[in-house]
Amino acid sequence: QVHLVESGGGLVQAGGSLRLSCAASASIFNINAMGWYRQAPGKQREWVAGITSGSITTYADSVKGRFTISRDNAKNTVYLQMNSLKPEDTAVYYCQVRAAVRNYWGQGIQVTVSS
């Protein structure tokens, strides 16, 4: 069963913008925090941004001021608005949902920023 569906990735030039979405299925109950991670080729997965159930947001230093995380609780969806993209932002992006019972991961979506 697919619990999280990501969309919005793609190829963009440096300086451009993309908006990622991650929709959680209705089968996931009691969602707490939601977040985004990324993994570049040859590197470990790293945390990018998080948002609590009360919409408190936190960001990795590398994306602070350029990325914005938000959520729509009615739609069980988390977003990542990415502006001023850099080639070093190229990675597979994963959403994570923390629920009362367990954590869920999306399948990953490619973001490629060309110089």
Tab-separated table of C-alpha atoms in Angstrom, residues 8-83:
chain	number	residue	atom	x	y	z
A	8	GLY	CA	6.481	18.361	-8.265
A	9	GLY	CA	10.078	17.422	-8.954
A	10	GLY	CA	11.910	17.925	-12.204
A	11	LEU	CA	14.662	19.823	-13.978
A	12	VAL	CA	15.175	23.521	-13.404
A	13	GLN	CA	17.912	26.040	-14.079
A	14	ALA	CA	19.912	27.559	-11.266
A	15	GLY	CA	17.980	30.403	-9.688
A	16	GLY	CA	14.662	28.809	-10.521
A	17	SER	CA	11.911	27.437	-8.306
A	18	LEU	CA	10.077	24.198	-7.738
A	19	ARG	CA	7.308	23.177	-5.367
A	20	LEU	CA	7.209	19.652	-3.996
A	21	SER	CA	4.052	18.108	-2.595
A	22	CYS	CA	3.592	14.999	-0.491
A	23	ALA	CA	0.096	13.685	0.103
A	24	ALA	CA	-0.454	11.180	2.888
A	25	SER	CA	-3.187	8.598	2.492
A	26	ALA	CA	-6.264	8.690	4.681
A	27	SER	CA	-5.066	5.439	6.268
A	28	ILE	CA	-2.433	7.359	8.240
A	29	PHE	CA	-3.886	8.572	11.511
A	30	ASN	CA	-2.620	10.958	14.163
A	31	ILE	CA	0.015	12.664	12.043
A	32	ASN	CA	2.473	14.687	14.080
A	33	ALA	CA	5.521	16.178	12.421
A	34	MET	CA	6.132	16.164	8.672
A	35	GLY	CA	9.380	16.826	6.891
A	36	TRP	CA	11.618	16.616	3.891
A	37	TYR	CA	14.977	14.915	3.424
A	38	ARG	CA	17.238	14.628	0.408
A	39	GLN	CA	19.970	12.373	-0.863
A	40	ALA	CA	22.493	13.454	-3.448
A	41	PRO	CA	24.488	10.896	-5.472
A	42	GLY	CA	27.229	9.363	-3.361
A	43	LYS	CA	26.062	11.109	-0.202
A	44	GLN	CA	24.034	10.180	2.824
A	45	ARG	CA	20.433	11.213	3.201
A	46	GLU	CA	20.184	14.559	4.973
A	47	TRP	CA	17.371	16.397	6.674
A	48	VAL	CA	16.136	19.509	4.858
A	49	ALA	CA	13.126	20.916	6.696
A	50	GLY	CA	10.459	19.986	9.213
A	51	ILE	CA	7.094	21.226	10.394
A	52	THR	CA	5.302	20.275	13.584
A	53	SER	CA	1.603	19.664	14.072
A	54	GLY	CA	1.449	23.238	15.338
A	55	SER	CA	3.159	24.489	12.150
A	56	ILE	CA	6.456	25.355	13.769
A	57	THR	CA	9.082	25.124	11.042
A	58	THR	CA	12.791	24.378	11.094
A	59	TYR	CA	15.342	24.294	8.296
A	60	ALA	CA	18.812	23.056	7.554
A	61	ASP	CA	21.285	25.914	7.283
A	62	SER	CA	21.928	25.077	3.648
A	63	VAL	CA	18.345	25.897	2.633
A	64	LYS	CA	17.330	28.507	5.182
A	65	GLY	CA	15.941	31.596	3.492
A	66	ARG	CA	15.403	29.779	0.189
A	67	PHE	CA	13.052	26.911	1.043
A	68	THR	CA	9.686	27.091	2.779
A	69	ILE	CA	7.871	24.122	4.262
A	70	SER	CA	4.129	24.216	4.875
A	71	ARG	CA	1.289	21.794	5.473
A	72	ASP	CA	-2.417	21.491	4.846
A	73	ASN	CA	-3.844	19.322	7.594
A	74	ALA	CA	-7.220	19.017	5.892
A	75	LYS	CA	-5.501	17.421	2.912
A	76	ASN	CA	-2.833	15.519	4.884
A	77	THR	CA	-0.292	17.193	2.609
A	78	VAL	CA	3.101	18.758	3.180
A	79	TYR	CA	4.756	21.125	0.703
A	80	LEU	CA	8.273	22.328	0.071
A	81	GLN	CA	8.609	25.562	-1.871
A	82	MET	CA	12.145	25.772	-3.194
A	83	ASN	CA	13.382	29.118	-4.509
